[in-house]
Amino acid sequence: MQAEFRAPRRRTRVHEEYVAPLPVSRSPGETSNFRAELINQHVLVCHPDHIQKIYNQGYFGKGVLSRARPDHSISDQWEQHEGLFLPVISQSRYEELLRWAGSALSAQGLDEDAVNQTVLSLSQPVEMEDVRREASGGEEPGPNGGACPHTKRPRSGSGVEPVAKRSCRLGEQNQDSDPGSDQDFDLDPDLNSDSDSGPDPDPLVPGPGFVLVVSDSEVCGGVREVRRTPFSLTEYLQLSLEEAFFLVYSLGCLSVYLNQEPLSIIQLWQKFRSLRPDFVSSFAAYQHCRSRGWVPKVGGGAKYGVDLVLYRKGPPFYHASYSVVVERVDDAFRGSSLRPFSWRSLAALSRITSNVSKELMLCYVIYPADLSDAELDSPVCLSRLKVQEVIVSRWVSSRERVEQDDI
């Protein structure tokens, strides 16, 4: 029976332009070589430029502090204060950041007096003349450091850049890393602006080093003070195992490192298989959907009880069209299923999928009968696998009677 194709539902509000997916490059001859780290069974991209390109060109991964796009900021509220845009946080939130900064400094081995002195110096109000001087006399920070001083969007960065930094890196591994790896930035008040940019009539964003602290007490009348940001929550891009291997193997634009050593394709394949026993089937389904022009998201399927959800172009432009369940079968469509279904559970999943305006797709990964376990140790086995999609529709008796009456 031929499945009826339903056009994807476009989102009513689209706030960004579509960018050609990887590995397309805007400059002729330019090649993309991104870097990711395999840490605690997760693949993380730490370099700010790599984060933006990987996500924007194909919507791979998600921010570790965000729902999807890695655009976390220290505050969702920004305010113009004496000609400068600053993130606004409450006094209680600022004190919490000070405690985090103190804990981070203590963990680095500093004694209590040094920690208290550093935290006290950070908590002092900053004069606006000093903020303007630092905002106009330094070097523009990268996206990892937060908003740039001449950025008109208040939330253009992914974090803040202070004394104590949270890091996904292991130990001190980034001290001798190459230019493609993540870099630590020391506290430098001059990391802010391009001095050759000339005067700007619009309000400046002085960068990630300052916040506008609003008093919680009604007695103080909501006093606003500009202070330095004491603690950074740096956001990284987390890739699923399928997304990471697709970028490495299918597109050839990513290198995954483990303990500062790059992993070969075979090593990465075997590592992912050891982390996920069903990785071969899930990656075959993921690669199949990507090759058909869909944007599969692995994490989004957990909300609906499936393995993948498929988007046209990407989540900012269309709602997900299909909820995909991946199954492993042999040539005769027999075998131990990855997710055994009863009629009750299948009917429930079909109803849930229908209620969220999606269609349920069973994606069967067909393994040849003569495929050995030794062949599964290499991604070359993917050429012998076949993928078959089946759309599951809920039978509605009233609709069936109407169709019979029309006939």
XYZ file of C-alpha atoms in Angstrom:
407
model
C 0.000 0.000 0.000
C 1.453 3.365 -1.013
C 1.835 5.864 1.817
C 0.245 9.265 1.436
C 2.804 12.053 1.600
C 1.935 14.978 3.820
C 3.701 18.270 3.300
C 5.775 19.422 6.296
C 4.209 22.135 8.428
C 6.168 25.361 8.229
C 6.650 27.376 11.379
C 4.683 30.610 11.519
C 7.656 32.679 12.691
C 11.096 32.110 11.198
C 13.849 34.336 12.596
C 16.870 33.159 10.617
C 18.023 32.443 7.112
C 18.750 29.002 5.769
C 22.463 28.224 5.391
C 23.726 25.534 3.026
C 24.658 22.420 5.035
C 28.122 20.990 5.494
C 30.499 20.351 3.858
C 29.580 23.246 1.521
C 32.026 26.119 1.937
C 31.489 29.723 0.961
C 35.091 30.173 -0.196
C 36.456 28.089 -3.106
C 39.117 25.684 -1.955
C 38.313 26.162 1.720
C 37.995 22.943 3.663
C 36.333 22.509 7.013
C 38.238 20.595 9.660
C 36.445 20.792 12.982
C 37.485 19.274 16.265
C 35.498 17.508 18.987
C 36.415 15.794 22.224
C 35.113 12.426 23.430
C 34.562 13.003 27.150
C 32.595 10.732 29.470
C 30.886 8.952 26.563
C 29.796 12.287 25.051
C 31.122 14.075 21.966
C 31.587 17.777 22.687
C 32.644 20.589 20.356
C 34.369 23.296 22.398
C 35.797 25.778 19.884
C 33.331 28.691 19.445
C 33.807 29.005 15.686
C 33.339 25.283 15.200
C 30.194 25.331 17.339
C 28.516 27.985 15.229
C 29.418 26.433 11.883
C 28.466 22.876 12.803
C 25.107 23.913 14.190
C 24.216 26.507 11.555
C 25.201 24.305 8.614
C 23.017 21.279 9.163
C 21.718 21.717 12.733
C 23.967 19.066 14.218
C 23.908 18.658 18.001
C 22.510 20.887 20.727
C 23.887 23.285 23.309
C 24.636 21.709 26.663
C 22.874 24.607 28.426
C 20.157 25.290 25.845
C 17.220 23.427 24.381
C 18.670 23.450 20.887
C 20.791 26.294 19.515
C 23.850 26.949 21.707
C 23.017 30.553 22.594
C 23.056 30.478 26.386
C 23.620 33.843 28.070
C 24.139 34.817 31.670
C 20.764 36.598 31.542
C 17.736 36.677 29.274
C 17.140 40.310 30.167
C 19.352 43.078 28.798
C 19.043 46.777 29.497
C 20.506 49.994 28.174
C 22.383 51.701 30.984
C 24.066 55.039 30.277
C 24.547 54.209 26.616
C 25.689 50.600 27.119
C 23.770 47.319 26.790
C 24.295 45.125 29.839
C 22.822 41.837 31.035
C 20.609 42.345 34.083
C 20.766 39.948 37.036
C 19.442 40.157 40.585
C 21.562 40.653 43.678
C 20.806 37.126 44.895
C 21.853 35.653 41.544
C 25.077 37.678 41.609
C 25.885 36.439 45.116
C 25.328 32.879 43.915
C 27.823 33.458 41.091
C 30.293 34.825 43.642
C 29.953 31.622 45.679
C 30.551 29.542 42.563
C 33.640 31.617 41.755
C 34.948 31.148 45.288
C 34.422 27.389 45.105
C 36.189 27.220 41.746
C 39.162 29.201 43.051
C 39.369 27.012 46.169
C 39.395 23.927 43.968
C 42.447 25.349 42.207
C 44.395 25.284 45.481
C 44.168 28.929 46.578
C 44.027 29.602 50.301
C 40.946 31.099 51.940
C 42.393 34.622 52.274
C 43.319 34.811 48.596
C 39.894 33.533 47.589
C 38.103 36.065 49.795
C 40.262 38.908 48.514
C 39.627 37.958 44.892
C 35.880 37.602 45.395
C 35.751 40.926 47.263
C 37.562 42.738 44.456
C 35.196 41.259 41.882
C 32.106 42.354 43.800
C 33.046 46.026 43.850
C 30.999 48.381 41.609
C 32.702 49.538 38.421
C 32.578 53.108 37.168
C 30.967 53.582 33.762
C 34.047 55.440 32.521
C 36.122 52.308 33.145
C 33.528 50.156 31.391
C 33.524 52.413 28.317
C 37.314 52.520 28.264
C 37.571 48.735 28.333
C 34.741 48.364 25.823
C 36.428 50.585 23.264
C 40.114 49.870 23.746
C 40.499 46.102 23.587
C 40.250 43.235 21.197
C 36.881 41.786 20.225
C 36.234 38.452 21.924
C 35.031 35.393 20.109
C 31.563 33.905 20.328
C 32.649 31.828 23.301
C 33.159 34.932 25.331
C 29.716 36.391 24.889
C 28.449 39.464 23.129
C 30.904 41.634 21.263
C 31.044 45.361 22.079
C 29.712 46.484 18.722
C 27.068 43.813 18.465
C 23.602 45.290 18.277
C 21.929 42.058 19.429
C 22.199 41.788 23.215
C 22.254 37.978 23.135
C 24.807 37.241 20.468
C 27.136 35.154 22.616
C 26.958 31.878 24.398
C 28.301 32.758 27.809
C 30.409 35.072 29.897
C 34.096 35.351 30.464
C 35.367 35.874 34.017
C 37.913 34.621 36.539
C 36.593 31.143 37.181
C 35.505 29.104 34.162
C 33.635 25.869 33.882
C 35.272 23.658 31.311
C 34.515 20.423 29.552
C 38.194 19.835 29.034
C 40.108 17.190 30.925
C 42.660 18.606 33.306
C 45.054 21.014 31.629
C 44.873 19.407 28.202
C 44.212 22.629 26.329
C 47.503 24.237 27.282
C 49.370 22.613 24.428
C 46.471 22.155 22.029
C 46.539 23.181 18.405
C 44.664 26.202 16.974
C 41.675 23.996 16.187
C 41.085 23.136 19.830
C 39.328 25.039 22.555
C 41.352 27.749 24.243
C 41.127 29.141 27.738
C 40.885 32.906 27.973
C 42.415 34.655 30.977
C 40.651 37.497 32.702
C 41.514 40.491 30.562
C 39.408 43.640 30.785
C 40.606 44.717 27.364
C 39.101 41.773 25.484
C 36.290 43.721 23.949
C 36.372 45.931 20.887
C 38.048 46.635 17.573
C 39.790 49.985 17.955
C 39.639 50.635 14.195
C 35.877 50.472 14.000
C 35.363 54.196 14.641
C 32.563 55.896 16.542
C 29.215 54.145 16.718
C 26.060 56.151 17.416
C 24.199 53.096 18.678
C 24.561 51.753 22.221
C 27.553 49.491 22.738
C 27.567 46.053 24.270
C 30.628 46.146 26.517
C 31.181 42.422 26.377
C 30.927 39.531 28.793
C 32.926 41.003 31.656
C 30.203 43.203 33.133
C 26.661 42.809 34.415
C 24.021 45.187 35.753
C 23.135 44.055 39.276
C 19.691 45.045 40.549
C 19.047 45.045 44.285
C 16.424 42.606 45.542
C 15.485 44.812 48.493
C 12.579 47.209 48.161
C 14.277 49.471 50.732
C 17.073 50.152 48.246
C 14.573 51.067 45.563
C 15.998 48.728 42.944
C 19.503 50.235 42.906
C 21.464 49.294 39.775
C 25.233 48.820 39.896
C 27.652 47.706 37.199
C 29.955 44.947 38.383
C 32.316 42.421 36.893
C 31.019 38.965 36.067
C 32.527 36.579 38.631
C 31.780 33.226 37.039
C 31.357 31.808 33.559
C 29.002 29.132 32.314
C 30.625 28.337 29.001
C 28.362 26.482 26.606
C 29.506 23.728 24.286
C 27.876 21.767 21.509
C 26.998 18.162 22.297
C 26.784 15.785 19.338
C 25.034 12.455 19.405
C 27.148 9.465 18.429
C 25.320 9.249 15.090
C 25.879 12.935 14.332
C 29.548 12.773 15.263
C 30.265 9.721 13.122
C 28.298 11.174 10.210
C 30.481 14.298 10.295
C 33.629 12.161 10.532
C 32.848 9.336 8.123
C 30.274 10.639 5.661
C 31.318 14.300 5.400
C 34.959 14.124 6.479
C 34.869 17.496 8.227
C 35.306 16.503 11.886
C 38.067 14.928 13.954
C 37.258 13.380 17.320
C 39.967 13.360 19.997
C 40.282 11.162 23.053
C 42.887 12.213 25.633
C 44.429 14.638 23.115
C 44.866 11.852 20.542
C 42.819 11.823 17.321
C 40.800 8.682 16.749
C 40.821 6.996 13.376
C 37.557 6.067 11.693
C 37.950 2.414 12.694
C 38.792 3.325 16.286
C 35.845 5.694 16.485
C 33.476 3.095 15.009
C 34.572 0.442 17.487
C 34.418 2.909 20.375
C 30.858 3.939 19.518
C 29.828 0.290 19.127
C 31.124 -0.444 22.601
C 29.163 2.505 24.007
C 25.960 1.639 22.152
C 25.238 -1.981 21.144
C 22.644 -0.814 18.576
C 24.906 1.854 17.075
C 25.245 0.123 13.693
C 21.482 0.069 13.137
C 20.893 3.577 14.487
C 23.663 5.071 12.375
C 22.481 3.279 9.239
C 19.022 4.783 9.780
C 20.477 8.213 10.551
C 22.669 8.212 7.450
C 19.741 7.029 5.321
C 17.542 9.909 6.510
C 20.301 12.468 6.015
C 20.928 11.231 2.495
C 17.223 11.787 1.738
C 17.498 15.458 2.672
C 15.970 15.258 6.136
C 17.480 16.673 9.336
C 17.238 13.854 11.932
C 17.437 14.778 15.606
C 18.240 11.970 17.999
C 17.499 13.678 21.313
C 14.159 15.087 20.179
C 12.678 11.625 19.741
C 12.839 10.873 23.470
C 9.852 13.162 24.089
C 7.666 11.008 21.843
C 9.063 7.575 22.651
C 10.925 7.122 19.345
C 14.522 7.065 18.157
C 14.521 9.971 15.683
C 12.388 12.877 14.593
C 12.779 14.203 11.047
C 12.714 17.857 10.052
C 12.727 19.467 6.657
C 15.628 21.945 6.424
C 15.868 22.164 10.222
C 13.956 22.827 13.452
C 13.842 26.638 12.991
C 11.904 26.351 9.718
C 9.515 23.385 9.973
C 7.869 21.257 12.606
C 9.028 17.653 12.712
C 7.204 15.530 10.131
C 8.033 11.965 11.187
C 8.707 10.071 14.396
C 11.055 7.220 13.533
C 11.507 3.886 15.278
C 14.601 1.944 14.171
C 14.339 -1.845 13.938
C 16.900 -4.508 12.968
C 15.719 -7.408 10.782
C 17.135 -9.991 8.395
C 16.320 -10.543 4.714
C 13.011 -12.199 5.634
C 12.082 -9.387 8.036
C 12.674 -11.630 11.015
C 14.947 -11.264 13.980
C 15.134 -10.020 17.523
C 13.719 -6.516 17.396
C 15.494 -3.685 19.161
C 12.201 -2.589 20.657
C 9.612 -5.376 20.956
C 6.113 -4.009 20.354
C 2.813 -5.352 21.543
C -0.374 -4.285 19.822
C -1.173 -2.143 22.836
C 2.189 -0.326 22.887
C 2.167 0.181 19.118
C -1.375 1.616 19.227
C -0.370 3.935 22.066
C 2.732 5.146 20.197
C 0.657 5.694 17.041
C -1.888 7.729 18.999
C 0.815 9.859 20.640
C 2.427 10.520 17.267
C -0.900 11.498 15.736
C -1.709 13.850 18.621
C 1.503 15.823 18.018
C 0.771 16.110 14.263
C 3.455 13.703 13.132
C 3.520 10.393 11.314
C 4.985 7.216 12.731
C 7.682 5.621 10.610
C 9.215 2.198 11.221
C 12.702 2.208 9.758
C 13.851 -1.379 9.172
C 17.616 -1.893 8.853
C 18.016 -5.142 6.883
C 21.096 -7.225 7.649
C 22.176 -9.868 5.096
C 22.147 -13.432 6.402
C 25.842 -13.921 5.593
C 27.012 -10.756 7.378
C 29.501 -11.824 10.056
C 30.290 -10.141 13.351
C 33.829 -9.480 12.143
C 32.473 -7.381 9.280
C 30.522 -5.261 11.765
C 33.824 -4.075 13.252
C 34.288 -1.787 10.263
C 31.961 0.862 8.766
C 32.451 -0.852 5.408
C 29.568 -3.106 6.467
C 27.186 -0.180 5.903
C 27.343 -0.794 2.167
C 25.728 -4.198 2.693
C 22.872 -2.945 4.829
C 19.536 -1.903 3.373
C 16.948 0.413 4.871
C 13.209 0.113 4.332
C 10.671 2.628 5.663
C 7.101 1.744 6.632
C 4.538 4.410 7.552
C 2.124 3.325 10.294
C -1.307 4.958 10.152
C -4.085 4.598 12.687
C -7.235 3.023 11.282
C -10.303 5.204 11.853
C -13.589 3.375 11.353
C -15.651 6.479 10.595
C -13.222 7.525 7.882
C -13.346 4.029 6.410
C -17.180 4.157 6.220
C -17.070 7.532 4.459
C -14.630 6.190 1.877
C -16.810 3.126 1.271
C -19.875 5.351 0.801
C -18.006 7.447 -1.757
C -17.126 4.320 -3.729
